[in-house]
């Protein structure tokens, strides 16, 4: 017996919802109940009256499963619009990370040099440590964290992906 496994692809979804209590739990529950994983999730209000929010969800699934996820999200009452930014084409994705590095002497100098290369900004400094703010793609942040691991990485806090489509049209 052969079990057919379909290749999964990483997708970034933009979900516009009414900003009401419980909507995040309902969406997370939809993923959990069906065994889908959420790799990244960010939420922010997008209207002046704070009535509407955008959820940016990064998940991996096969094409048929991704269609099912989108259809199920679209059926939720407080959901206005679901857009698969990955399928739509060109879009911009960024993440922010705060990276705490401790060290003295050469390790301190190397941390500052690497931060300059990665355009990370020092947002806090003490005699024995730095907190860097770095923004960019997941790959850029992963590499920065990896390199800081060799010079005294203490702690990392990441925001998750924020994404928006390119061009004149709204997602």
mmCIF file with all atom_site columns, C-alpha atoms in Angstrom:
data_model
loop_
_atom_site.group_PDB
_atom_site.id
_atom_site.type_symbol
_atom_site.label_atom_id
_atom_site.label_alt_id
_atom_site.label_comp_id
_atom_site.label_asym_id
_atom_site.label_entity_id
_atom_site.label_seq_id
_atom_site.pdbx_PDB_ins_code
_atom_site.Cartn_x
_atom_site.Cartn_y
_atom_site.Cartn_z
_atom_site.occupancy
_atom_site.B_iso_or_equiv
_atom_site.pdbx_formal_charge
_atom_site.auth_seq_id
_atom_site.auth_comp_id
_atom_site.auth_asym_id
_atom_site.auth_atom_id
_atom_site.pdbx_PDB_model_num
ATOM 1   C CA . UNK A 1 1   ? 0.000   0.000  0.000  1.00 0.00 ? 1   UNK A CA 1
ATOM 2   C CA . UNK A 1 2   ? 1.342   3.406  -0.968 1.00 0.00 ? 2   UNK A CA 1
ATOM 3   C CA . UNK A 1 3   ? 0.347   6.506  0.882  1.00 0.00 ? 3   UNK A CA 1
ATOM 4   C CA . UNK A 1 4   ? 0.398   9.496  -1.394 1.00 0.00 ? 4   UNK A CA 1
ATOM 5   C CA . UNK A 1 5   ? 1.833   12.584 0.249  1.00 0.00 ? 5   UNK A CA 1
ATOM 6   C CA . UNK A 1 6   ? 1.488   15.908 -1.462 1.00 0.00 ? 6   UNK A CA 1
ATOM 7   C CA . UNK A 1 7   ? 4.190   18.529 -1.302 1.00 0.00 ? 7   UNK A CA 1
ATOM 8   C CA . UNK A 1 8   ? 3.391   21.375 1.028  1.00 0.00 ? 8   UNK A CA 1
ATOM 9   C CA . UNK A 1 9   ? 3.996   24.989 0.166  1.00 0.00 ? 9   UNK A CA 1
ATOM 10  C CA . UNK A 1 10  ? 4.369   27.956 2.482  1.00 0.00 ? 10  UNK A CA 1
ATOM 11  C CA . UNK A 1 11  ? 1.539   30.467 2.079  1.00 0.00 ? 11  UNK A CA 1
ATOM 12  C CA . UNK A 1 12  ? 0.929   33.899 3.562  1.00 0.00 ? 12  UNK A CA 1
ATOM 13  C CA . UNK A 1 13  ? -2.739  34.718 4.081  1.00 0.00 ? 13  UNK A CA 1
ATOM 14  C CA . UNK A 1 14  ? -4.232  38.146 4.723  1.00 0.00 ? 14  UNK A CA 1
ATOM 15  C CA . UNK A 1 15  ? -7.538  37.869 6.586  1.00 0.00 ? 15  UNK A CA 1
ATOM 16  C CA . UNK A 1 16  ? -9.674  40.997 7.118  1.00 0.00 ? 16  UNK A CA 1
ATOM 17  C CA . UNK A 1 17  ? -12.062 40.558 10.064 1.00 0.00 ? 17  UNK A CA 1
ATOM 18  C CA . UNK A 1 18  ? -14.400 42.490 12.339 1.00 0.00 ? 18  UNK A CA 1
ATOM 19  C CA . UNK A 1 19  ? -12.501 43.357 15.485 1.00 0.00 ? 19  UNK A CA 1
ATOM 20  C CA . UNK A 1 20  ? -14.672 41.496 17.968 1.00 0.00 ? 20  UNK A CA 1
ATOM 21  C CA . UNK A 1 21  ? -13.943 39.374 21.036 1.00 0.00 ? 21  UNK A CA 1
ATOM 22  C CA . UNK A 1 22  ? -13.220 35.734 20.257 1.00 0.00 ? 22  UNK A CA 1
ATOM 23  C CA . UNK A 1 23  ? -12.454 36.015 16.543 1.00 0.00 ? 23  UNK A CA 1
ATOM 24  C CA . UNK A 1 24  ? -8.775  35.145 17.007 1.00 0.00 ? 24  UNK A CA 1
ATOM 25  C CA . UNK A 1 25  ? -9.751  32.084 19.086 1.00 0.00 ? 25  UNK A CA 1
ATOM 26  C CA . UNK A 1 26  ? -12.237 31.004 16.402 1.00 0.00 ? 26  UNK A CA 1
ATOM 27  C CA . UNK A 1 27  ? -9.638  31.249 13.649 1.00 0.00 ? 27  UNK A CA 1
ATOM 28  C CA . UNK A 1 28  ? -6.963  29.491 15.711 1.00 0.00 ? 28  UNK A CA 1
ATOM 29  C CA . UNK A 1 29  ? -9.558  26.850 16.602 1.00 0.00 ? 29  UNK A CA 1
ATOM 30  C CA . UNK A 1 30  ? -10.327 26.301 12.922 1.00 0.00 ? 30  UNK A CA 1
ATOM 31  C CA . UNK A 1 31  ? -6.654  25.499 12.318 1.00 0.00 ? 31  UNK A CA 1
ATOM 32  C CA . UNK A 1 32  ? -6.323  23.354 15.446 1.00 0.00 ? 32  UNK A CA 1
ATOM 33  C CA . UNK A 1 33  ? -9.477  21.301 14.860 1.00 0.00 ? 33  UNK A CA 1
ATOM 34  C CA . UNK A 1 34  ? -8.308  20.305 11.391 1.00 0.00 ? 34  UNK A CA 1
ATOM 35  C CA . UNK A 1 35  ? -4.674  19.684 12.316 1.00 0.00 ? 35  UNK A CA 1
ATOM 36  C CA . UNK A 1 36  ? -3.262  22.636 10.382 1.00 0.00 ? 36  UNK A CA 1
ATOM 37  C CA . UNK A 1 37  ? -0.247  24.430 11.776 1.00 0.00 ? 37  UNK A CA 1
ATOM 38  C CA . UNK A 1 38  ? 0.194   28.200 12.014 1.00 0.00 ? 38  UNK A CA 1
ATOM 39  C CA . UNK A 1 39  ? 3.854   29.145 11.499 1.00 0.00 ? 39  UNK A CA 1
ATOM 40  C CA . UNK A 1 40  ? 3.308   32.851 12.132 1.00 0.00 ? 40  UNK A CA 1
ATOM 41  C CA . UNK A 1 41  ? 0.345   34.954 13.213 1.00 0.00 ? 41  UNK A CA 1
ATOM 42  C CA . UNK A 1 42  ? 0.094   38.716 13.573 1.00 0.00 ? 42  UNK A CA 1
ATOM 43  C CA . UNK A 1 43  ? -2.972  40.847 14.226 1.00 0.00 ? 43  UNK A CA 1
ATOM 44  C CA . UNK A 1 44  ? -3.447  44.596 14.029 1.00 0.00 ? 44  UNK A CA 1
ATOM 45  C CA . UNK A 1 45  ? -6.286  47.071 13.752 1.00 0.00 ? 45  UNK A CA 1
ATOM 46  C CA . UNK A 1 46  ? -6.445  48.669 10.309 1.00 0.00 ? 46  UNK A CA 1
ATOM 47  C CA . UNK A 1 47  ? -9.229  51.236 10.553 1.00 0.00 ? 47  UNK A CA 1
ATOM 48  C CA . UNK A 1 48  ? -9.350  54.504 12.485 1.00 0.00 ? 48  UNK A CA 1
ATOM 49  C CA . UNK A 1 49  ? -12.423 53.406 14.427 1.00 0.00 ? 49  UNK A CA 1
ATOM 50  C CA . UNK A 1 50  ? -10.678 50.125 15.395 1.00 0.00 ? 50  UNK A CA 1
ATOM 51  C CA . UNK A 1 51  ? -13.605 48.093 14.043 1.00 0.00 ? 51  UNK A CA 1
ATOM 52  C CA . UNK A 1 52  ? -11.613 46.027 11.516 1.00 0.00 ? 52  UNK A CA 1
ATOM 53  C CA . UNK A 1 53  ? -8.364  44.067 11.901 1.00 0.00 ? 53  UNK A CA 1
ATOM 54  C CA . UNK A 1 54  ? -5.958  42.285 9.598  1.00 0.00 ? 54  UNK A CA 1
ATOM 55  C CA . UNK A 1 55  ? -4.623  38.875 10.541 1.00 0.00 ? 55  UNK A CA 1
ATOM 56  C CA . UNK A 1 56  ? -1.523  37.785 8.682  1.00 0.00 ? 56  UNK A CA 1
ATOM 57  C CA . UNK A 1 57  ? -1.228  34.016 8.876  1.00 0.00 ? 57  UNK A CA 1
ATOM 58  C CA . UNK A 1 58  ? 1.688   31.981 7.547  1.00 0.00 ? 58  UNK A CA 1
ATOM 59  C CA . UNK A 1 59  ? 1.009   28.265 7.122  1.00 0.00 ? 59  UNK A CA 1
ATOM 60  C CA . UNK A 1 60  ? 2.184   25.360 5.004  1.00 0.00 ? 60  UNK A CA 1
ATOM 61  C CA . UNK A 1 61  ? -0.146  23.023 3.155  1.00 0.00 ? 61  UNK A CA 1
ATOM 62  C CA . UNK A 1 62  ? -0.684  21.211 -0.114 1.00 0.00 ? 62  UNK A CA 1
ATOM 63  C CA . UNK A 1 63  ? -2.703  23.105 -2.761 1.00 0.00 ? 63  UNK A CA 1
ATOM 64  C CA . UNK A 1 64  ? -5.992  21.256 -2.056 1.00 0.00 ? 64  UNK A CA 1
ATOM 65  C CA . UNK A 1 65  ? -5.620  21.747 1.698  1.00 0.00 ? 65  UNK A CA 1
ATOM 66  C CA . UNK A 1 66  ? -4.812  25.439 1.174  1.00 0.00 ? 66  UNK A CA 1
ATOM 67  C CA . UNK A 1 67  ? -8.020  25.833 -0.846 1.00 0.00 ? 67  UNK A CA 1
ATOM 68  C CA . UNK A 1 68  ? -9.912  24.172 2.000  1.00 0.00 ? 68  UNK A CA 1
ATOM 69  C CA . UNK A 1 69  ? -8.319  26.469 4.621  1.00 0.00 ? 69  UNK A CA 1
ATOM 70  C CA . UNK A 1 70  ? -9.227  29.567 2.611  1.00 0.00 ? 70  UNK A CA 1
ATOM 71  C CA . UNK A 1 71  ? -12.805 28.359 2.041  1.00 0.00 ? 71  UNK A CA 1
ATOM 72  C CA . UNK A 1 72  ? -13.281 27.592 5.739  1.00 0.00 ? 72  UNK A CA 1
ATOM 73  C CA . UNK A 1 73  ? -11.876 30.970 6.790  1.00 0.00 ? 73  UNK A CA 1
ATOM 74  C CA . UNK A 1 74  ? -14.109 32.714 4.259  1.00 0.00 ? 74  UNK A CA 1
ATOM 75  C CA . UNK A 1 75  ? -17.210 31.044 5.771  1.00 0.00 ? 75  UNK A CA 1
ATOM 76  C CA . UNK A 1 76  ? -16.659 32.541 9.228  1.00 0.00 ? 76  UNK A CA 1
ATOM 77  C CA . UNK A 1 77  ? -19.198 35.339 9.775  1.00 0.00 ? 77  UNK A CA 1
ATOM 78  C CA . UNK A 1 78  ? -16.856 38.117 11.001 1.00 0.00 ? 78  UNK A CA 1
ATOM 79  C CA . UNK A 1 79  ? -14.421 37.500 8.098  1.00 0.00 ? 79  UNK A CA 1
ATOM 80  C CA . UNK A 1 80  ? -14.692 40.125 5.344  1.00 0.00 ? 80  UNK A CA 1
ATOM 81  C CA . UNK A 1 81  ? -11.993 38.893 2.996  1.00 0.00 ? 81  UNK A CA 1
ATOM 82  C CA . UNK A 1 82  ? -9.311  36.197 2.743  1.00 0.00 ? 82  UNK A CA 1
ATOM 83  C CA . UNK A 1 83  ? -6.427  36.740 0.351  1.00 0.00 ? 83  UNK A CA 1
ATOM 84  C CA . UNK A 1 84  ? -3.660  34.235 -0.352 1.00 0.00 ? 84  UNK A CA 1
ATOM 85  C CA . UNK A 1 85  ? -0.829  36.697 -0.903 1.00 0.00 ? 85  UNK A CA 1
ATOM 86  C CA . UNK A 1 86  ? 1.487   33.901 -2.042 1.00 0.00 ? 86  UNK A CA 1
ATOM 87  C CA . UNK A 1 87  ? -0.886  32.752 -4.789 1.00 0.00 ? 87  UNK A CA 1
ATOM 88  C CA . UNK A 1 88  ? -1.703  36.329 -5.760 1.00 0.00 ? 88  UNK A CA 1
ATOM 89  C CA . UNK A 1 89  ? 1.931   37.057 -6.577 1.00 0.00 ? 89  UNK A CA 1
ATOM 90  C CA . UNK A 1 90  ? 4.204   39.903 -5.605 1.00 0.00 ? 90  UNK A CA 1
ATOM 91  C CA . UNK A 1 91  ? 3.919   40.948 -1.978 1.00 0.00 ? 91  UNK A CA 1
ATOM 92  C CA . UNK A 1 92  ? 6.162   42.331 0.740  1.00 0.00 ? 92  UNK A CA 1
ATOM 93  C CA . UNK A 1 93  ? 6.860   40.373 3.936  1.00 0.00 ? 93  UNK A CA 1
ATOM 94  C CA . UNK A 1 94  ? 8.786   41.656 6.924  1.00 0.00 ? 94  UNK A CA 1
ATOM 95  C CA . UNK A 1 95  ? 9.399   40.619 10.501 1.00 0.00 ? 95  UNK A CA 1
ATOM 96  C CA . UNK A 1 96  ? 10.905  42.466 13.442 1.00 0.00 ? 96  UNK A CA 1
ATOM 97  C CA . UNK A 1 97  ? 13.116  40.837 16.055 1.00 0.00 ? 97  UNK A CA 1
ATOM 98  C CA . UNK A 1 98  ? 14.702  42.024 19.263 1.00 0.00 ? 98  UNK A CA 1
ATOM 99  C CA . UNK A 1 99  ? 17.982  40.190 19.831 1.00 0.00 ? 99  UNK A CA 1
ATOM 100 C CA . UNK A 1 100 ? 19.818  40.370 23.162 1.00 0.00 ? 100 UNK A CA 1
ATOM 101 C CA . UNK A 1 101 ? 23.556  39.698 23.006 1.00 0.00 ? 101 UNK A CA 1
ATOM 102 C CA . UNK A 1 102 ? 25.951  39.668 25.958 1.00 0.00 ? 102 UNK A CA 1
ATOM 103 C CA . UNK A 1 103 ? 29.674  39.950 25.652 1.00 0.00 ? 103 UNK A CA 1
ATOM 104 C CA . UNK A 1 104 ? 32.812  41.914 26.293 1.00 0.00 ? 104 UNK A CA 1
ATOM 105 C CA . UNK A 1 105 ? 35.981  42.621 24.374 1.00 0.00 ? 105 UNK A CA 1
ATOM 106 C CA . UNK A 1 106 ? 36.230  41.062 20.921 1.00 0.00 ? 106 UNK A CA 1
ATOM 107 C CA . UNK A 1 107 ? 32.765  39.487 21.150 1.00 0.00 ? 107 UNK A CA 1
ATOM 108 C CA . UNK A 1 108 ? 31.258  42.908 21.786 1.00 0.00 ? 108 UNK A CA 1
ATOM 109 C CA . UNK A 1 109 ? 33.083  44.426 18.827 1.00 0.00 ? 109 UNK A CA 1
ATOM 110 C CA . UNK A 1 110 ? 32.081  41.525 16.567 1.00 0.00 ? 110 UNK A CA 1
ATOM 111 C CA . UNK A 1 111 ? 28.419  41.836 17.617 1.00 0.00 ? 111 UNK A CA 1
ATOM 112 C CA . UNK A 1 112 ? 28.436  45.530 16.705 1.00 0.00 ? 112 UNK A CA 1
ATOM 113 C CA . UNK A 1 113 ? 30.128  44.821 13.378 1.00 0.00 ? 113 UNK A CA 1
ATOM 114 C CA . UNK A 1 114 ? 27.592  42.119 12.479 1.00 0.00 ? 114 UNK A CA 1
ATOM 115 C CA . UNK A 1 115 ? 24.743  44.406 13.509 1.00 0.00 ? 115 UNK A CA 1
ATOM 116 C CA . UNK A 1 116 ? 26.040  47.052 11.125 1.00 0.00 ? 116 UNK A CA 1
ATOM 117 C CA . UNK A 1 117 ? 26.190  44.559 8.248  1.00 0.00 ? 117 UNK A CA 1
ATOM 118 C CA . UNK A 1 118 ? 22.606  43.435 8.939  1.00 0.00 ? 118 UNK A CA 1
ATOM 119 C CA . UNK A 1 119 ? 21.406  47.008 9.510  1.00 0.00 ? 119 UNK A CA 1
ATOM 120 C CA . UNK A 1 120 ? 20.347  46.142 13.038 1.00 0.00 ? 120 UNK A CA 1
ATOM 121 C CA . UNK A 1 121 ? 19.838  49.065 15.380 1.00 0.00 ? 121 UNK A CA 1
ATOM 122 C CA . UNK A 1 122 ? 21.008  49.167 18.986 1.00 0.00 ? 122 UNK A CA 1
ATOM 123 C CA . UNK A 1 123 ? 17.907  49.919 21.080 1.00 0.00 ? 123 UNK A CA 1
ATOM 124 C CA . UNK A 1 124 ? 19.450  49.206 24.489 1.00 0.00 ? 124 UNK A CA 1
ATOM 125 C CA . UNK A 1 125 ? 23.018  48.956 25.699 1.00 0.00 ? 125 UNK A CA 1
ATOM 126 C CA . UNK A 1 126 ? 24.691  48.174 29.000 1.00 0.00 ? 126 UNK A CA 1
ATOM 127 C CA . UNK A 1 127 ? 28.312  47.528 29.892 1.00 0.00 ? 127 UNK A CA 1
ATOM 128 C CA . UNK A 1 128 ? 27.843  43.810 29.242 1.00 0.00 ? 128 UNK A CA 1
ATOM 129 C CA . UNK A 1 129 ? 25.038  43.532 26.669 1.00 0.00 ? 129 UNK A CA 1
ATOM 130 C CA . UNK A 1 130 ? 23.143  44.957 23.712 1.00 0.00 ? 130 UNK A CA 1
ATOM 131 C CA . UNK A 1 131 ? 19.589  44.640 22.469 1.00 0.00 ? 131 UNK A CA 1
ATOM 132 C CA . UNK A 1 132 ? 19.422  44.913 18.695 1.00 0.00 ? 132 UNK A CA 1
ATOM 133 C CA . UNK A 1 133 ? 16.333  45.615 16.607 1.00 0.00 ? 133 UNK A CA 1
ATOM 134 C CA . UNK A 1 134 ? 16.477  43.975 13.201 1.00 0.00 ? 134 UNK A CA 1
ATOM 135 C CA . UNK A 1 135 ? 13.808  43.904 10.491 1.00 0.00 ? 135 UNK A CA 1
ATOM 136 C CA . UNK A 1 136 ? 13.651  42.009 7.248  1.00 0.00 ? 136 UNK A CA 1
ATOM 137 C CA . UNK A 1 137 ? 12.803  38.674 5.750  1.00 0.00 ? 137 UNK A CA 1
ATOM 138 C CA . UNK A 1 138 ? 12.609  35.524 7.829  1.00 0.00 ? 138 UNK A CA 1
ATOM 139 C CA . UNK A 1 139 ? 15.842  34.337 6.251  1.00 0.00 ? 139 UNK A CA 1
ATOM 140 C CA . UNK A 1 140 ? 17.686  37.537 7.162  1.00 0.00 ? 140 UNK A CA 1
ATOM 141 C CA . UNK A 1 141 ? 16.553  37.391 10.776 1.00 0.00 ? 141 UNK A CA 1
ATOM 142 C CA . UNK A 1 142 ? 17.320  33.669 11.055 1.00 0.00 ? 142 UNK A CA 1
ATOM 143 C CA . UNK A 1 143 ? 20.863  34.281 9.785  1.00 0.00 ? 143 UNK A CA 1
ATOM 144 C CA . UNK A 1 144 ? 21.397  37.265 12.103 1.00 0.00 ? 144 UNK A CA 1
ATOM 145 C CA . UNK A 1 145 ? 20.260  35.208 15.112 1.00 0.00 ? 145 UNK A CA 1
ATOM 146 C CA . UNK A 1 146 ? 22.503  32.319 14.036 1.00 0.00 ? 146 UNK A CA 1
ATOM 147 C CA . UNK A 1 147 ? 25.546  34.593 13.786 1.00 0.00 ? 147 UNK A CA 1
ATOM 148 C CA . UNK A 1 148 ? 24.798  36.254 17.115 1.00 0.00 ? 148 UNK A CA 1
ATOM 149 C CA . UNK A 1 149 ? 24.722  32.765 18.631 1.00 0.00 ? 149 UNK A CA 1
ATOM 150 C CA . UNK A 1 150 ? 28.468  32.638 18.093 1.00 0.00 ? 150 UNK A CA 1
ATOM 151 C CA . UNK A 1 151 ? 29.168  35.952 19.880 1.00 0.00 ? 151 UNK A CA 1
ATOM 152 C CA . UNK A 1 152 ? 26.905  35.709 22.927 1.00 0.00 ? 152 UNK A CA 1
ATOM 153 C CA . UNK A 1 153 ? 23.211  35.379 22.054 1.00 0.00 ? 153 UNK A CA 1
ATOM 154 C CA . UNK A 1 154 ? 21.078  35.525 25.197 1.00 0.00 ? 154 UNK A CA 1
ATOM 155 C CA . UNK A 1 155 ? 17.484  35.900 24.032 1.00 0.00 ? 155 UNK A CA 1
ATOM 156 C CA . UNK A 1 156 ? 15.316  36.542 20.963 1.00 0.00 ? 156 UNK A CA 1
ATOM 157 C CA . UNK A 1 157 ? 11.782  37.984 20.632 1.00 0.00 ? 157 UNK A CA 1
ATOM 158 C CA . UNK A 1 158 ? 10.128  37.963 17.196 1.00 0.00 ? 158 UNK A CA 1
ATOM 159 C CA . UNK A 1 159 ? 6.942   39.651 16.022 1.00 0.00 ? 159 UNK A CA 1
ATOM 160 C CA . UNK A 1 160 ? 5.850   37.270 13.295 1.00 0.00 ? 160 UNK A CA 1
ATOM 161 C CA . UNK A 1 161 ? 5.276   38.171 9.659  1.00 0.00 ? 161 UNK A CA 1
ATOM 162 C CA . UNK A 1 162 ? 3.583   41.357 8.518  1.00 0.00 ? 162 UNK A CA 1
ATOM 163 C CA . UNK A 1 163 ? 2.709   41.219 4.822  1.00 0.00 ? 163 UNK A CA 1
ATOM 164 C CA . UNK A 1 164 ? 0.962   43.330 2.206  1.00 0.00 ? 164 UNK A CA 1
ATOM 165 C CA . UNK A 1 165 ? 0.440   42.968 -1.533 1.00 0.00 ? 165 UNK A CA 1
ATOM 166 C CA . UNK A 1 166 ? 2.423   45.081 -3.964 1.00 0.00 ? 166 UNK A CA 1
ATOM 167 C CA . UNK A 1 167 ? 0.866   47.494 -6.393 1.00 0.00 ? 167 UNK A CA 1
ATOM 168 C CA . UNK A 1 168 ? -2.194  49.709 -6.272 1.00 0.00 ? 168 UNK A CA 1
ATOM 169 C CA . UNK A 1 169 ? -4.788  47.091 -5.340 1.00 0.00 ? 169 UNK A CA 1
ATOM 170 C CA . UNK A 1 170 ? -5.695  46.237 -1.741 1.00 0.00 ? 170 UNK A CA 1
ATOM 171 C CA . UNK A 1 171 ? -5.389  42.604 -0.725 1.00 0.00 ? 171 UNK A CA 1
#
